[in-house]
PDB file of C-alpha atoms in Angstrom:
ATOM      1  CA  MET A  20       5.778   5.196  -1.307  1.00 44.00           C
ATOM      2  CA  SER A  21       2.516   6.289   0.205  1.00 41.00           C
ATOM      3  CA  SER A  22       2.449  10.070   0.334  1.00 44.00           C
ATOM      4  CA  ASP A  23       0.675  10.687  -2.983  1.00 63.00           C
ATOM      5  CA  PHE A  24      -1.980   8.062  -2.355  1.00 66.00           C
ATOM      6  CA  GLY A  25      -2.578   8.341   1.369  1.00 71.00           C
ATOM      7  CA  GLY A  26      -2.180   4.573   1.679  1.00 82.00           C
ATOM      8  CA  PRO A  27       0.509   2.005   0.992  1.00 91.00           C
ATOM      9  CA  ALA A  28       1.880   1.885  -2.551  1.00 92.00           C
ATOM     10  CA  LEU A  29       4.465  -0.364  -4.170  1.00 94.00           C
ATOM     11  CA  PHE A  30       6.061   1.146  -7.265  1.00 92.00           C
ATOM     12  CA  ILE A  31       8.247  -1.001  -9.515  1.00 93.00           C
ATOM     13  CA  GLY A  32       9.663   0.697 -12.583  1.00 90.00           C
ATOM     14  CA  GLU A  33      10.442   4.203 -13.649  1.00 87.00           C
ATOM     15  CA  ASP A  34       8.503   7.226 -14.869  1.00 83.00           C
ATOM     16  CA  THR A  35       7.339   5.821 -18.178  1.00 83.00           C
ATOM     17  CA  THR A  36       7.031   2.087 -17.542  1.00 88.00           C
ATOM     18  CA  PHE A  37       5.849   0.791 -14.200  1.00 90.00           C
ATOM     19  CA  LEU A  38       3.695  -1.402 -12.025  1.00 91.00           C
ATOM     20  CA  LEU A  39       1.890   0.269  -9.143  1.00 91.00           C
ATOM     21  CA  LEU A  40       0.127  -1.751  -6.452  1.00 92.00           C
ATOM     22  CA  VAL A  41      -1.745   0.704  -4.259  1.00 90.00           C
ATOM     23  CA  ARG A  42      -4.452   0.929  -1.629  1.00 89.00           C
ATOM     24  CA  PRO A  43      -5.411   4.596  -1.959  1.00 80.00           C
ATOM     25  CA  GLU A  44      -7.012   6.391   0.943  1.00 79.00           C
ATOM     26  CA  LEU A  45      -8.760   9.614   0.068  1.00 76.00           C
ATOM     27  CA  ASP A  46      -9.492  12.211   2.731  1.00 78.00           C
ATOM     28  CA  PRO A  47     -13.070  13.499   2.406  1.00 82.00           C
ATOM     29  CA  ALA A  48     -11.901  16.822   3.889  1.00 86.00           C
ATOM     30  CA  ASP A  49      -9.295  17.345   1.142  1.00 82.00           C
ATOM     31  CA  PRO A  50     -10.366  20.268  -1.096  1.00 87.00           C
ATOM     32  CA  GLY A  51      -9.575  18.273  -4.258  1.00 82.00           C
ATOM     33  CA  VAL A  52     -11.688  15.344  -3.088  1.00 79.00           C
ATOM     34  CA  ARG A  53     -14.526  17.703  -2.144  1.00 85.00           C
ATOM     35  CA  ALA A  54     -14.416  19.367  -5.575  1.00 87.00           C
ATOM     36  CA  ALA A  55     -14.351  16.017  -7.399  1.00 80.00           C
ATOM     37  CA  ALA A  56     -17.250  14.735  -5.287  1.00 78.00           C
ATOM     38  CA  GLU A  57     -19.283  17.851  -6.012  1.00 86.00           C
ATOM     39  CA  GLN A  58     -18.580  17.462  -9.727  1.00 84.00           C
ATOM     40  CA  ALA A  59     -19.669  13.807  -9.520  1.00 80.00           C
ATOM     41  CA  GLY A  60     -22.812  14.800  -7.607  1.00 85.00           C
ATOM     42  CA  ILE A  61     -22.074  12.682  -4.517  1.00 84.00           C
ATOM     43  CA  SER A  62     -20.896  13.326  -0.977  1.00 84.00           C
ATOM     44  CA  PRO A  63     -17.140  13.573  -0.297  1.00 80.00           C
ATOM     45  CA  GLU A  64     -17.418  10.546   2.016  1.00 80.00           C
ATOM     46  CA  GLU A  65     -19.014   8.448  -0.707  1.00 78.00           C
ATOM     47  CA  PHE A  66     -16.452   9.649  -3.258  1.00 74.00           C
ATOM     48  CA  ALA A  67     -13.533   8.789  -0.943  1.00 70.00           C
ATOM     49  CA  GLY A  68     -14.869   5.286  -0.405  1.00 70.00           C
ATOM     50  CA  PRO A  69     -13.763   2.849   2.285  1.00 64.00           C
ATOM     51  CA  GLY A  70     -10.027   3.174   1.577  1.00 68.00           C
ATOM     52  CA  ASN A  71      -9.407  -0.563   1.703  1.00 75.00           C
ATOM     53  CA  LEU A  72      -9.584  -1.579  -1.965  1.00 85.00           C
ATOM     54  CA  TRP A  73      -6.309  -2.555  -3.637  1.00 89.00           C
ATOM     55  CA  THR A  74      -5.688  -1.372  -7.191  1.00 88.00           C
ATOM     56  CA  LEU A  75      -3.108  -2.536  -9.715  1.00 90.00           C
ATOM     57  CA  VAL A  76      -1.945  -0.097 -12.397  1.00 88.00           C
ATOM     58  CA  LEU A  77       0.336  -0.817 -15.341  1.00 87.00           C
ATOM     59  CA  ASP A  78       1.718   1.957 -17.492  1.00 84.00           C
ATOM     60  CA  ASP A  79       3.990   1.669 -20.496  1.00 77.00           C
ATOM     61  CA  ASP A  80       5.211   4.956 -21.990  1.00 64.00           C
ATOM     62  CA  PHE A  81       2.314   6.886 -20.465  1.00 51.00           C
ATOM     63  CA  GLU A  82      -0.165   4.787 -22.447  1.00 51.00           C
ATOM     64  CA  SER A  83      -1.822   3.493 -19.270  1.00 49.00           C
ATOM     65  CA  ASP A  84      -1.987  -0.095 -20.420  1.00 51.00           C
ATOM     66  CA  GLY A  85      -4.361  -0.900 -17.647  1.00 60.00           C
ATOM     67  CA  GLY A  86      -5.517  -0.449 -14.149  1.00 77.00           C
ATOM     68  CA  PHE A  87      -8.029  -2.456 -12.222  1.00 84.00           C
ATOM     69  CA  GLU A  88      -9.362  -2.980  -8.743  1.00 82.00           C
ATOM     70  CA  LEU A  89      -8.634  -6.123  -6.756  1.00 86.00           C
ATOM     71  CA  PRO A  90     -11.775  -6.718  -4.696  1.00 84.00           C
ATOM     72  CA  GLY A  91     -11.346  -9.019  -1.732  1.00 84.00           C
ATOM     73  CA  VAL A  92      -7.548  -8.737  -1.593  1.00 88.00           C
ATOM     74  CA  ARG A  93      -6.360  -8.379   2.004  1.00 90.00           C
ATOM     75  CA  ASP A  94      -3.309  -6.528   3.301  1.00 91.00           C
ATOM     76  CA  SER A  95      -1.849  -9.825   4.535  1.00 93.00           C
ATOM     77  CA  GLU A  96      -1.933 -11.233   0.981  1.00 94.00           C
ATOM     78  CA  VAL A  97      -0.197  -8.159  -0.404  1.00 94.00           C
ATOM     79  CA  ASP A  98       2.396  -8.322   2.379  1.00 96.00           C
ATOM     80  CA  ASP A  99       3.027 -12.001   1.581  1.00 96.00           C
ATOM     81  CA  PHE A 100       3.635 -11.082  -2.072  1.00 96.00           C
ATOM     82  CA  ALA A 101       6.005  -8.271  -1.059  1.00 97.00           C
ATOM     83  CA  GLU A 102       7.850 -10.564   1.358  1.00 97.00           C
ATOM     84  CA  ARG A 103       8.359 -13.226  -1.340  1.00 97.00           C
ATOM     85  CA  LEU A 104       9.567 -10.558  -3.786  1.00 97.00           C
ATOM     86  CA  GLN A 105      11.958  -9.171  -1.169  1.00 96.00           C
ATOM     87  CA  SER A 106      13.306 -12.649  -0.439  1.00 96.00           C
ATOM     88  CA  ALA A 107      13.835 -13.442  -4.129  1.00 96.00           C
ATOM     89  CA  LEU A 108      15.704 -10.168  -4.634  1.00 95.00           C
ATOM     90  CA  GLY A 109      17.902 -11.018  -1.664  1.00 90.00           C
ATOM     91  CA  ALA A 110      18.766 -14.416  -3.116  1.00 91.00           C
ATOM     92  CA  GLY A 111      19.857 -13.013  -6.479  1.00 87.00           C
ATOM     93  CA  GLY A 112      19.475 -14.689  -9.845  1.00 94.00           C
ATOM     94  CA  PRO A 113      16.397 -14.834 -12.051  1.00 97.00           C
ATOM     95  CA  PHE A 114      13.060 -15.527 -10.384  1.00 98.00           C
ATOM     96  CA  THR A 115       9.281 -15.456 -10.747  1.00 98.00           C
ATOM     97  CA  VAL A 116       6.890 -14.254  -8.057  1.00 97.00           C
ATOM     98  CA  GLU A 117       3.132 -14.645  -8.423  1.00 95.00           C
ATOM     99  CA  ALA A 118       0.123 -13.184  -6.673  1.00 92.00           C
ATOM    100  CA  GLY A 119      -2.618 -15.637  -7.539  1.00 87.00           C
ATOM    101  CA  ALA A 120      -3.936 -15.562 -11.073  1.00 88.00           C
ATOM    102  CA  VAL A 121      -3.796 -11.770 -11.192  1.00 91.00           C
ATOM    103  CA  LEU A 122      -0.087 -10.894 -11.147  1.00 94.00           C
ATOM    104  CA  ARG A 123       3.179 -12.523 -12.162  1.00 96.00           C
ATOM    105  CA  LEU A 124       6.604 -10.877 -12.102  1.00 97.00           C
ATOM    106  CA  ASP A 125       9.400 -12.498 -14.068  1.00 98.00           C
ATOM    107  CA  ALA A 126      12.725 -10.955 -13.033  1.00 97.00           C
ATOM    108  CA  ARG A 127      16.172 -11.270 -14.483  1.00 97.00           C
ATOM    109  CA  PRO A 128      19.373  -9.700 -13.191  1.00 97.00           C
ATOM    110  CA  GLN A 129      20.909  -6.945 -15.291  1.00 96.00           C
ATOM    111  CA  GLY A 130      24.107  -5.447 -13.906  1.00 94.00           C
ATOM    112  CA  GLU A 131      23.393  -4.091 -10.410  1.00 94.00           C
ATOM    113  CA  GLY A 132      19.646  -4.311 -10.890  1.00 96.00           C
ATOM    114  CA  TYR A 133      16.750  -6.244 -12.322  1.00 97.00           C
ATOM    115  CA  VAL A 134      14.536  -6.091 -15.378  1.00 97.00           C
ATOM    116  CA  PHE A 135      10.927  -7.161 -14.743  1.00 97.00           C
ATOM    117  CA  THR A 136       8.388  -8.518 -17.159  1.00 96.00           C
ATOM    118  CA  VAL A 137       5.017  -7.946 -15.546  1.00 94.00           C
ATOM    119  CA  HIS A 138       1.956  -9.989 -16.471  1.00 94.00           C
ATOM    120  CA  ALA A 139      -1.364  -8.826 -15.016  1.00 92.00           C
ATOM    121  CA  THR A 140      -4.778 -10.371 -15.625  1.00 90.00           C
ATOM    122  CA  PRO A 141      -7.809  -8.385 -14.484  1.00 88.00           C
ATOM    123  CA  PRO A 142     -10.141 -10.455 -12.267  1.00 85.00           C
ATOM    124  CA  GLU A 143     -13.155  -9.028 -14.118  1.00 82.00           C
ATOM    125  CA  PRO A 144     -14.573  -9.482 -16.626  1.00 82.00           C
ATOM    126  CA  GLU A 145     -13.864 -13.182 -16.748  1.00 82.00           C
ATOM    127  CA  GLY A 146     -11.591 -13.979 -19.681  1.00 81.00           C
ATOM    128  CA  ALA A 147     -10.078 -10.480 -19.802  1.00 85.00           C
ATOM    129  CA  PRO A 148      -6.747 -10.485 -21.643  1.00 88.00           C
ATOM    130  CA  THR A 149      -3.467 -10.483 -19.739  1.00 89.00           C
ATOM    131  CA  LEU A 150      -1.587  -7.196 -19.912  1.00 88.00           C
ATOM    132  CA  SER A 151       2.210  -7.299 -20.062  1.00 90.00           C
ATOM    133  CA  LEU A 152       5.053  -4.827 -19.911  1.00 92.00           C
ATOM    134  CA  THR A 153       8.808  -4.919 -19.407  1.00 94.00           C
ATOM    135  CA  THR A 154      10.638  -2.389 -17.237  1.00 94.00           C
ATOM    136  CA  ARG A 155      14.066  -0.973 -17.759  1.00 94.00           C
ATOM    137  CA  THR A 156      16.776  -2.021 -15.325  1.00 96.00           C
ATOM    138  CA  ILE A 157      15.850  -1.012 -11.791  1.00 96.00           C
ATOM    139  CA  PRO A 158      18.670  -0.858  -9.221  1.00 96.00           C
ATOM    140  CA  ARG A 159      18.418  -3.714  -6.722  1.00 95.00           C
ATOM    141  CA  ALA A 160      19.060  -1.350  -3.787  1.00 94.00           C
ATOM    142  CA  THR A 161      16.162   0.866  -4.912  1.00 94.00           C
ATOM    143  CA  LEU A 162      13.842  -2.136  -5.124  1.00 95.00           C
ATOM    144  CA  LEU A 163      14.814  -3.410  -1.691  1.00 95.00           C
ATOM    145  CA  ALA A 164      14.342   0.046  -0.132  1.00 95.00           C
ATOM    146  CA  GLU A 165      10.935   0.410  -1.833  1.00 94.00           C
ATOM    147  CA  LEU A 166       9.828  -2.999  -0.552  1.00 96.00           C
ATOM    148  CA  GLU A 167      11.018  -2.234   2.984  1.00 96.00           C
ATOM    149  CA  GLN A 168       9.089   1.051   3.055  1.00 94.00           C
ATOM    150  CA  PHE A 169       6.008  -0.570   1.535  1.00 95.00           C
ATOM    151  CA  ARG A 170       5.969  -3.309   4.163  1.00 95.00           C
ATOM    152  CA  ARG A 171       6.391  -0.718   6.944  1.00 94.00           C
ATOM    153  CA  ASP A 172       3.436   1.240   5.501  1.00 91.00           C
ATOM    154  CA  LEU A 173       1.345  -1.937   5.562  1.00 89.00           C
ATOM    155  CA  ALA A 174       2.162  -2.718   9.183  1.00 85.00           C
TER     156      ALA A 174
END
């Protein structure tokens, strides 16, 4: 899933409860970006930024539980996380996959899919509380297809 963000995006969940790991890339020539930059009083290039900063967003019933940037995270680290998640899904059974101190996914099988409990701790400010949410059952095939596309987008 990358079309809406211009860069790679991993979406786990459904419309109202989800985890989104994304590296958005804004096009300074896009009319929406230009309008937002003008409103902010900066150049479109400055508004678009470098396009290499990963962001983690959690949303539970459209309450936007939290979103934060992950400075210093490299594509290779995100790909490693996605690869471990893909492997665990392939093995079946309950599992936990972590991405450092920032993200932990606890997964348990439910029918033909998985239910995830997501725990995310913002890197800043130090001591920020961990945010958690639990998804509904997500079909295993959907998850595997999403991970495959995400890893292709990263390549």
